[in-house]
Amino acid sequence: GAGVSQSPSNKVTEKGKDVELRCDPISGHTALYWYRQSLGQGLEFLIYFQGNSAPDKSGLPSDRFSAERTGGSVSTLTIQRTQQEDSAVYLCASSRMGLTASYNSPLHFGNGTRLTVT
Amino acid sequence: KQEVTQIPAALSVPEGENLVLNCSFTDSAIYNLQWFRQDPGKGLTSLLLIQSSQREQTSGRLNASLDKSSGRSTLYIAASQPGDSATYLCAVNLGGGADGLTFGKGTHLIIQP
């Protein structure tokens, strides 16, 4: 597709269950980012991938959160033993190169996955 | 820690007016700054990206300025239209290998027809 695709668009899960969120970046984009947007809050940086490696995992809020990227393309964000405070919109973005590598490499965002933990 | 503040948090103006959205950041050692718009239930759309060496960028009715030394950026929207209604977010990038952007909480803009 032409843009960043995220699935599912909505996910309702029970507290304690594991969830997987998927992101398909724009073809050819080497950099991929995960952000979390909570109600009334700004966007919170979670993790950044350059190719398949994640040089910056500093934003992951706890060890229940993990992410991987395979083939330099699709990425999955996994949340284990979900808690109610995990409820948020999880946004994925990609860019042609990392922001520090190119002057003209804006981020392109998907529409997000709205996660509700009951 | 970099903090990004956007003022006002919400703004409602009649169609046709020119308006200015403000963004300030605490650490002036930024690599670049981006303005985004977010429509309800959607992701973010990049509007303008300004490098630290630049003073402004223009796209159509939008003009973004950057004063890195004072830690400020403004987004100017000329001749506003109802379709401009959205949340506008400012984000700064510190670079230095720590890729990722620090976002403000946004300005919720309503253009009254």
PDB file of N, CA, C and O in Angstrom, chain B residues 50-104:
ATOM      1  N   ILE B  50      11.567  21.508   9.626  1.00  0.00           N
ATOM      2  CA  ILE B  50      12.567  22.583   9.581  1.00  0.00           C
ATOM      3  C   ILE B  50      13.857  22.060  10.202  1.00  0.00           C
ATOM      4  O   ILE B  50      13.862  21.588  11.341  1.00  0.00           O
ATOM      5  N   GLN B  51      14.933  22.167   9.460  1.00  0.00           N
ATOM      6  CA  GLN B  51      16.231  21.794   9.997  1.00  0.00           C
ATOM      7  C   GLN B  51      16.732  22.886  10.941  1.00  0.00           C
ATOM      8  O   GLN B  51      16.324  24.047  10.849  1.00  0.00           O
ATOM      9  N   SER B  52      17.656  22.526  11.815  1.00  0.00           N
ATOM     10  CA  SER B  52      18.145  23.483  12.813  1.00  0.00           C
ATOM     11  C   SER B  52      18.825  24.688  12.171  1.00  0.00           C
ATOM     12  O   SER B  52      18.879  25.767  12.758  1.00  0.00           O
ATOM     13  N   SER B  53      19.338  24.509  10.959  1.00  0.00           N
ATOM     14  CA  SER B  53      20.028  25.599  10.267  1.00  0.00           C
ATOM     15  C   SER B  53      19.066  26.513   9.503  1.00  0.00           C
ATOM     16  O   SER B  53      19.479  27.541   8.962  1.00  0.00           O
ATOM     17  N   GLN B  54      17.798  26.132   9.456  1.00  0.00           N
ATOM     18  CA  GLN B  54      16.814  26.902   8.699  1.00  0.00           C
ATOM     19  C   GLN B  54      16.015  27.804   9.618  1.00  0.00           C
ATOM     20  O   GLN B  54      15.884  27.552  10.817  1.00  0.00           O
ATOM     21  N   ARG B  55      15.428  28.848   9.021  1.00  0.00           N
ATOM     22  CA  ARG B  55      14.624  29.791   9.801  1.00  0.00           C
ATOM     23  C   ARG B  55      13.135  29.567   9.575  1.00  0.00           C
ATOM     24  O   ARG B  55      12.323  29.865  10.448  1.00  0.00           O
ATOM     25  N   GLU B  56      12.778  29.097   8.372  1.00  0.00           N
ATOM     26  CA  GLU B  56      11.369  28.872   8.101  1.00  0.00           C
ATOM     27  C   GLU B  56      11.188  27.920   6.932  1.00  0.00           C
ATOM     28  O   GLU B  56      12.106  27.676   6.138  1.00  0.00           O
ATOM     29  N   GLN B  57       9.977  27.400   6.858  1.00  0.00           N
ATOM     30  CA  GLN B  57       9.562  26.554   5.745  1.00  0.00           C
ATOM     31  C   GLN B  57       8.127  26.925   5.401  1.00  0.00           C
ATOM     32  O   GLN B  57       7.338  27.257   6.284  1.00  0.00           O
ATOM     33  N   THR B  58       7.810  26.840   4.122  1.00  0.00           N
ATOM     34  CA  THR B  58       6.474  27.203   3.662  1.00  0.00           C
ATOM     35  C   THR B  58       5.904  26.088   2.801  1.00  0.00           C
ATOM     36  O   THR B  58       6.627  25.469   2.007  1.00  0.00           O
ATOM     37  N   SER B  59       4.592  25.863   2.994  1.00  0.00           N
ATOM     38  CA  SER B  59       3.878  24.924   2.146  1.00  0.00           C
ATOM     39  C   SER B  59       2.455  25.431   1.990  1.00  0.00           C
ATOM     40  O   SER B  59       1.662  25.376   2.927  1.00  0.00           O
ATOM     41  N   GLY B  60       2.160  25.959   0.821  1.00  0.00           N
ATOM     42  CA  GLY B  60       0.820  26.481   0.593  1.00  0.00           C
ATOM     43  C   GLY B  60       0.487  27.605   1.548  1.00  0.00           C
ATOM     44  O   GLY B  60       1.219  28.594   1.653  1.00  0.00           O
ATOM     45  N   ARG B  61      -0.620  27.427   2.284  1.00  0.00           N
ATOM     46  CA  ARG B  61      -1.046  28.461   3.237  1.00  0.00           C
ATOM     47  C   ARG B  61      -0.341  28.355   4.591  1.00  0.00           C
ATOM     48  O   ARG B  61      -0.643  29.113   5.506  1.00  0.00           O
ATOM     49  N   LEU B  62       0.566  27.406   4.711  1.00  0.00           N
ATOM     50  CA  LEU B  62       1.257  27.185   5.978  1.00  0.00           C
ATOM     51  C   LEU B  62       2.675  27.730   5.926  1.00  0.00           C
ATOM     52  O   LEU B  62       3.378  27.564   4.934  1.00  0.00           O
ATOM     53  N   ASN B  63       3.071  28.370   7.025  1.00  0.00           N
ATOM     54  CA  ASN B  63       4.450  28.832   7.162  1.00  0.00           C
ATOM     55  C   ASN B  63       4.903  28.527   8.577  1.00  0.00           C
ATOM     56  O   ASN B  63       4.244  28.915   9.545  1.00  0.00           O
ATOM     57  N   ALA B  64       6.007  27.823   8.698  1.00  0.00           N
ATOM     58  CA  ALA B  64       6.557  27.512  10.010  1.00  0.00           C
ATOM     59  C   ALA B  64       7.890  28.221  10.167  1.00  0.00           C
ATOM     60  O   ALA B  64       8.721  28.210   9.258  1.00  0.00           O
ATOM     61  N   SER B  65       8.085  28.828  11.316  1.00  0.00           N
ATOM     62  CA  SER B  65       9.343  29.498  11.604  1.00  0.00           C
ATOM     63  C   SER B  65      10.028  28.807  12.769  1.00  0.00           C
ATOM     64  O   SER B  65       9.390  28.138  13.580  1.00  0.00           O
ATOM     65  N   LEU B  66      11.332  28.987  12.845  1.00  0.00           N
ATOM     66  CA  LEU B  66      12.116  28.387  13.927  1.00  0.00           C
ATOM     67  C   LEU B  66      13.129  29.391  14.439  1.00  0.00           C
ATOM     68  O   LEU B  66      13.913  29.942  13.660  1.00  0.00           O
ATOM     69  N   ASP B  67      13.107  29.624  15.746  1.00  0.00           N
ATOM     70  CA  ASP B  67      14.135  30.412  16.417  1.00  0.00           C
ATOM     71  C   ASP B  67      14.770  29.496  17.450  1.00  0.00           C
ATOM     72  O   ASP B  67      14.286  29.390  18.585  1.00  0.00           O
ATOM     73  N   LYS B  68      15.819  28.830  17.033  1.00  0.00           N
ATOM     74  CA  LYS B  68      16.397  27.790  17.871  1.00  0.00           C
ATOM     75  C   LYS B  68      16.976  28.362  19.161  1.00  0.00           C
ATOM     76  O   LYS B  68      16.831  27.758  20.226  1.00  0.00           O
ATOM     77  N   SER B  69      17.586  29.523  19.076  1.00  0.00           N
ATOM     78  CA  SER B  69      18.243  30.081  20.259  1.00  0.00           C
ATOM     79  C   SER B  69      17.256  30.399  21.374  1.00  0.00           C
ATOM     80  O   SER B  69      17.585  30.287  22.563  1.00  0.00           O
ATOM     81  N   SER B  70      16.053  30.797  20.994  1.00  0.00           N
ATOM     82  CA  SER B  70      15.046  31.099  22.020  1.00  0.00           C
ATOM     83  C   SER B  70      14.136  29.918  22.283  1.00  0.00           C
ATOM     84  O   SER B  70      13.252  29.998  23.147  1.00  0.00           O
ATOM     85  N   GLY B  71      14.326  28.833  21.553  1.00  0.00           N
ATOM     86  CA  GLY B  71      13.523  27.634  21.782  1.00  0.00           C
ATOM     87  C   GLY B  71      12.080  27.801  21.370  1.00  0.00           C
ATOM     88  O   GLY B  71      11.183  27.357  22.102  1.00  0.00           O
ATOM     89  N   ARG B  72      11.859  28.425  20.205  1.00  0.00           N
ATOM     90  CA  ARG B  72      10.483  28.670  19.775  1.00  0.00           C
ATOM     91  C   ARG B  72      10.283  28.364  18.296  1.00  0.00           C
ATOM     92  O   ARG B  72      11.172  28.560  17.474  1.00  0.00           O
ATOM     93  N   SER B  73       9.053  27.921  18.020  1.00  0.00           N
ATOM     94  CA  SER B  73       8.613  27.763  16.648  1.00  0.00           C
ATOM     95  C   SER B  73       7.161  28.200  16.565  1.00  0.00           C
ATOM     96  O   SER B  73       6.405  28.085  17.536  1.00  0.00           O
ATOM     97  N   THR B  74       6.791  28.748  15.415  1.00  0.00           N
ATOM     98  CA  THR B  74       5.399  29.107  15.194  1.00  0.00           C
ATOM     99  C   THR B  74       4.922  28.497  13.894  1.00  0.00           C
ATOM    100  O   THR B  74       5.697  28.314  12.948  1.00  0.00           O
ATOM    101  N   LEU B  75       3.647  28.160  13.871  1.00  0.00           N
ATOM    102  CA  LEU B  75       3.002  27.706  12.648  1.00  0.00           C
ATOM    103  C   LEU B  75       1.935  28.735  12.302  1.00  0.00           C
ATOM    104  O   LEU B  75       1.006  28.958  13.076  1.00  0.00           O
ATOM    105  N   TYR B  76       2.095  29.354  11.153  1.00  0.00           N
ATOM    106  CA  TYR B  76       1.172  30.379  10.684  1.00  0.00           C
ATOM    107  C   TYR B  76       0.275  29.755   9.626  1.00  0.00           C
ATOM    108  O   TYR B  76       0.755  29.132   8.680  1.00  0.00           O
ATOM    109  N   ILE B  77      -1.041  29.912   9.832  1.00  0.00           N
ATOM    110  CA  ILE B  77      -2.010  29.416   8.862  1.00  0.00           C
ATOM    111  C   ILE B  77      -2.746  30.615   8.286  1.00  0.00           C
ATOM    112  O   ILE B  77      -3.398  31.370   9.030  1.00  0.00           O
ATOM    113  N   ALA B  78      -2.628  30.805   6.994  1.00  0.00           N
ATOM    114  CA  ALA B  78      -3.274  31.941   6.336  1.00  0.00           C
ATOM    115  C   ALA B  78      -4.649  31.548   5.821  1.00  0.00           C
ATOM    116  O   ALA B  78      -4.872  30.414   5.396  1.00  0.00           O
ATOM    117  N   ALA B  79      -5.565  32.508   5.875  1.00  0.00           N
ATOM    118  CA  ALA B  79      -6.900  32.332   5.290  1.00  0.00           C
ATOM    119  C   ALA B  79      -7.499  30.985   5.685  1.00  0.00           C
ATOM    120  O   ALA B  79      -7.793  30.136   4.836  1.00  0.00           O
ATOM    121  N   SER B  80      -7.696  30.794   6.982  1.00  0.00           N
ATOM    122  CA  SER B  80      -8.112  29.485   7.511  1.00  0.00           C
ATOM    123  C   SER B  80      -9.430  29.012   6.896  1.00  0.00           C
ATOM    124  O   SER B  80     -10.315  29.813   6.541  1.00  0.00           O
ATOM    125  N   GLN B  81      -9.548  27.681   6.783  1.00  0.00           N
ATOM    126  CA  GLN B  81     -10.729  27.032   6.205  1.00  0.00           C
ATOM    127  C   GLN B  81     -11.235  25.977   7.185  1.00  0.00           C
ATOM    128  O   GLN B  81     -10.452  25.437   7.969  1.00  0.00           O
ATOM    129  N   PRO B  82     -12.520  25.619   7.116  1.00  0.00           N
ATOM    130  CA  PRO B  82     -13.042  24.573   8.013  1.00  0.00           C
ATOM    131  C   PRO B  82     -12.245  23.270   7.929  1.00  0.00           C
ATOM    132  O   PRO B  82     -12.091  22.575   8.929  1.00  0.00           O
ATOM    133  N   GLY B  83     -11.706  22.968   6.752  1.00  0.00           N
ATOM    134  CA  GLY B  83     -10.902  21.758   6.595  1.00  0.00           C
ATOM    135  C   GLY B  83      -9.586  21.787   7.352  1.00  0.00           C
ATOM    136  O   GLY B  83      -8.916  20.763   7.471  1.00  0.00           O
ATOM    137  N   ASP B  84      -9.224  22.951   7.856  1.00  0.00           N
ATOM    138  CA  ASP B  84      -8.009  23.051   8.673  1.00  0.00           C
ATOM    139  C   ASP B  84      -8.247  22.586  10.102  1.00  0.00           C
ATOM    140  O   ASP B  84      -7.289  22.455  10.880  1.00  0.00           O
ATOM    141  N   SER B  85      -9.493  22.357  10.465  1.00  0.00           N
ATOM    142  CA  SER B  85      -9.809  21.914  11.822  1.00  0.00           C
ATOM    143  C   SER B  85      -9.141  20.568  12.104  1.00  0.00           C
ATOM    144  O   SER B  85      -9.348  19.598  11.369  1.00  0.00           O
ATOM    145  N   ALA B  86      -8.340  20.529  13.136  1.00  0.00           N
ATOM    146  CA  ALA B  86      -7.571  19.329  13.490  1.00  0.00           C
ATOM    147  C   ALA B  86      -6.759  19.670  14.731  1.00  0.00           C
ATOM    148  O   ALA B  86      -6.803  20.794  15.226  1.00  0.00           O
ATOM    149  N   THR B  87      -6.011  18.687  15.219  1.00  0.00           N
ATOM    150  CA  THR B  87      -5.035  18.952  16.272  1.00  0.00           C
ATOM    151  C   THR B  87      -3.667  19.076  15.629  1.00  0.00           C
ATOM    152  O   THR B  87      -3.280  18.233  14.821  1.00  0.00           O
ATOM    153  N   TYR B  88      -2.960  20.133  15.973  1.00  0.00           N
ATOM    154  CA  TYR B  88      -1.650  20.398  15.389  1.00  0.00           C
ATOM    155  C   TYR B  88      -0.582  20.116  16.452  1.00  0.00           C
ATOM    156  O   TYR B  88      -0.640  20.643  17.555  1.00  0.00           O
ATOM    157  N   LEU B  89       0.373  19.282  16.104  1.00  0.00           N
ATOM    158  CA  LEU B  89       1.421  18.896  17.035  1.00  0.00           C
ATOM    159  C   LEU B  89       2.787  19.338  16.541  1.00  0.00           C
ATOM    160  O   LEU B  89       3.081  19.275  15.352  1.00  0.00           O
ATOM    161  N   CYS B  90       3.586  19.757  17.477  1.00  0.00           N
ATOM    162  CA  CYS B  90       4.958  20.159  17.226  1.00  0.00           C
ATOM    163  C   CYS B  90       5.853  19.086  17.830  1.00  0.00           C
ATOM    164  O   CYS B  90       5.543  18.564  18.912  1.00  0.00           O
ATOM    165  N   ALA B  91       6.941  18.754  17.153  1.00  0.00           N
ATOM    166  CA  ALA B  91       7.852  17.735  17.678  1.00  0.00           C
ATOM    167  C   ALA B  91       9.289  18.131  17.377  1.00  0.00           C
ATOM    168  O   ALA B  91       9.595  18.593  16.279  1.00  0.00           O
ATOM    169  N   VAL B  92      10.155  17.944  18.340  1.00  0.00           N
ATOM    170  CA  VAL B  92      11.572  18.263  18.148  1.00  0.00           C
ATOM    171  C   VAL B  92      12.397  16.987  18.202  1.00  0.00           C
ATOM    172  O   VAL B  92      12.063  16.041  18.909  1.00  0.00           O
ATOM    173  N   ASN B  93      13.469  16.995  17.435  1.00  0.00           N
ATOM    174  CA  ASN B  93      14.365  15.854  17.378  1.00  0.00           C
ATOM    175  C   ASN B  93      15.735  16.281  17.890  1.00  0.00           C
ATOM    176  O   ASN B  93      16.329  17.211  17.356  1.00  0.00           O
ATOM    177  N   LEU B  94      16.215  15.596  18.915  1.00  0.00           N
ATOM    178  CA  LEU B  94      17.520  15.940  19.478  1.00  0.00           C
ATOM    179  C   LEU B  94      18.664  15.347  18.689  1.00  0.00           C
ATOM    180  O   LEU B  94      19.811  15.739  18.858  1.00  0.00           O
ATOM    181  N   GLY B  95      18.365  14.362  17.838  1.00  0.00           N
ATOM    182  CA  GLY B  95      19.423  13.738  17.065  1.00  0.00           C
ATOM    183  C   GLY B  95      20.445  13.101  17.974  1.00  0.00           C
ATOM    184  O   GLY B  95      20.121  12.588  19.031  1.00  0.00           O
ATOM    185  N   GLY B  96      21.697  13.109  17.579  1.00  0.00           N
ATOM    186  CA  GLY B  96      22.768  12.556  18.396  1.00  0.00           C
ATOM    187  C   GLY B  96      22.660  11.073  18.595  1.00  0.00           C
ATOM    188  O   GLY B  96      23.171  10.527  19.561  1.00  0.00           O
ATOM    189  N   GLY B  97      21.966  10.397  17.667  1.00  0.00           N
ATOM    190  CA  GLY B  97      21.841   8.956  17.767  1.00  0.00           C
ATOM    191  C   GLY B  97      20.596   8.517  18.515  1.00  0.00           C
ATOM    192  O   GLY B  97      20.168   7.393  18.390  1.00  0.00           O
ATOM    193  N   ALA B  98      20.010   9.380  19.297  1.00  0.00           N
ATOM    194  CA  ALA B  98      18.781   9.013  20.016  1.00  0.00           C
ATOM    195  C   ALA B  98      17.600   9.393  19.155  1.00  0.00           C
ATOM    196  O   ALA B  98      16.885  10.346  19.447  1.00  0.00           O
ATOM    197  N   ASP B  99      17.419   8.636  18.068  1.00  0.00           N
ATOM    198  CA  ASP B  99      16.316   8.966  17.177  1.00  0.00           C
ATOM    199  C   ASP B  99      14.991   8.859  17.887  1.00  0.00           C
ATOM    200  O   ASP B  99      14.815   8.083  18.800  1.00  0.00           O
ATOM    201  N   GLY B 100      14.092   9.651  17.391  1.00  0.00           N
ATOM    202  CA  GLY B 100      12.819   9.724  18.076  1.00  0.00           C
ATOM    203  C   GLY B 100      12.503  11.179  18.312  1.00  0.00           C
ATOM    204  O   GLY B 100      13.395  12.007  18.396  1.00  0.00           O
ATOM    205  N   LEU B 101      11.286  11.482  18.349  1.00  0.00           N
ATOM    206  CA  LEU B 101      10.851  12.853  18.501  1.00  0.00           C
ATOM    207  C   LEU B 101      10.188  13.059  19.855  1.00  0.00           C
ATOM    208  O   LEU B 101       9.555  12.155  20.384  1.00  0.00           O
ATOM    209  N   THR B 102      10.336  14.245  20.405  1.00  0.00           N
ATOM    210  CA  THR B 102       9.604  14.644  21.597  1.00  0.00           C
ATOM    211  C   THR B 102       8.474  15.545  21.152  1.00  0.00           C
ATOM    212  O   THR B 102       8.720  16.593  20.534  1.00  0.00           O
ATOM    213  N   PHE B 103       7.249  15.139  21.464  1.00  0.00           N
ATOM    214  CA  PHE B 103       6.074  15.850  20.986  1.00  0.00           C
ATOM    215  C   PHE B 103       5.507  16.768  22.065  1.00  0.00           C
ATOM    216  O   PHE B 103       5.566  16.459  23.261  1.00  0.00           O
ATOM    217  N   GLY B 104       4.907  17.870  21.608  1.00  0.00           N
ATOM    218  CA  GLY B 104       4.042  18.635  22.471  1.00  0.00           C
ATOM    219  C   GLY B 104       2.676  17.962  22.537  1.00  0.00           C
ATOM    220  O   GLY B 104       2.431  16.977  21.837  1.00  0.00           O
TER     221      GLY B 104
END
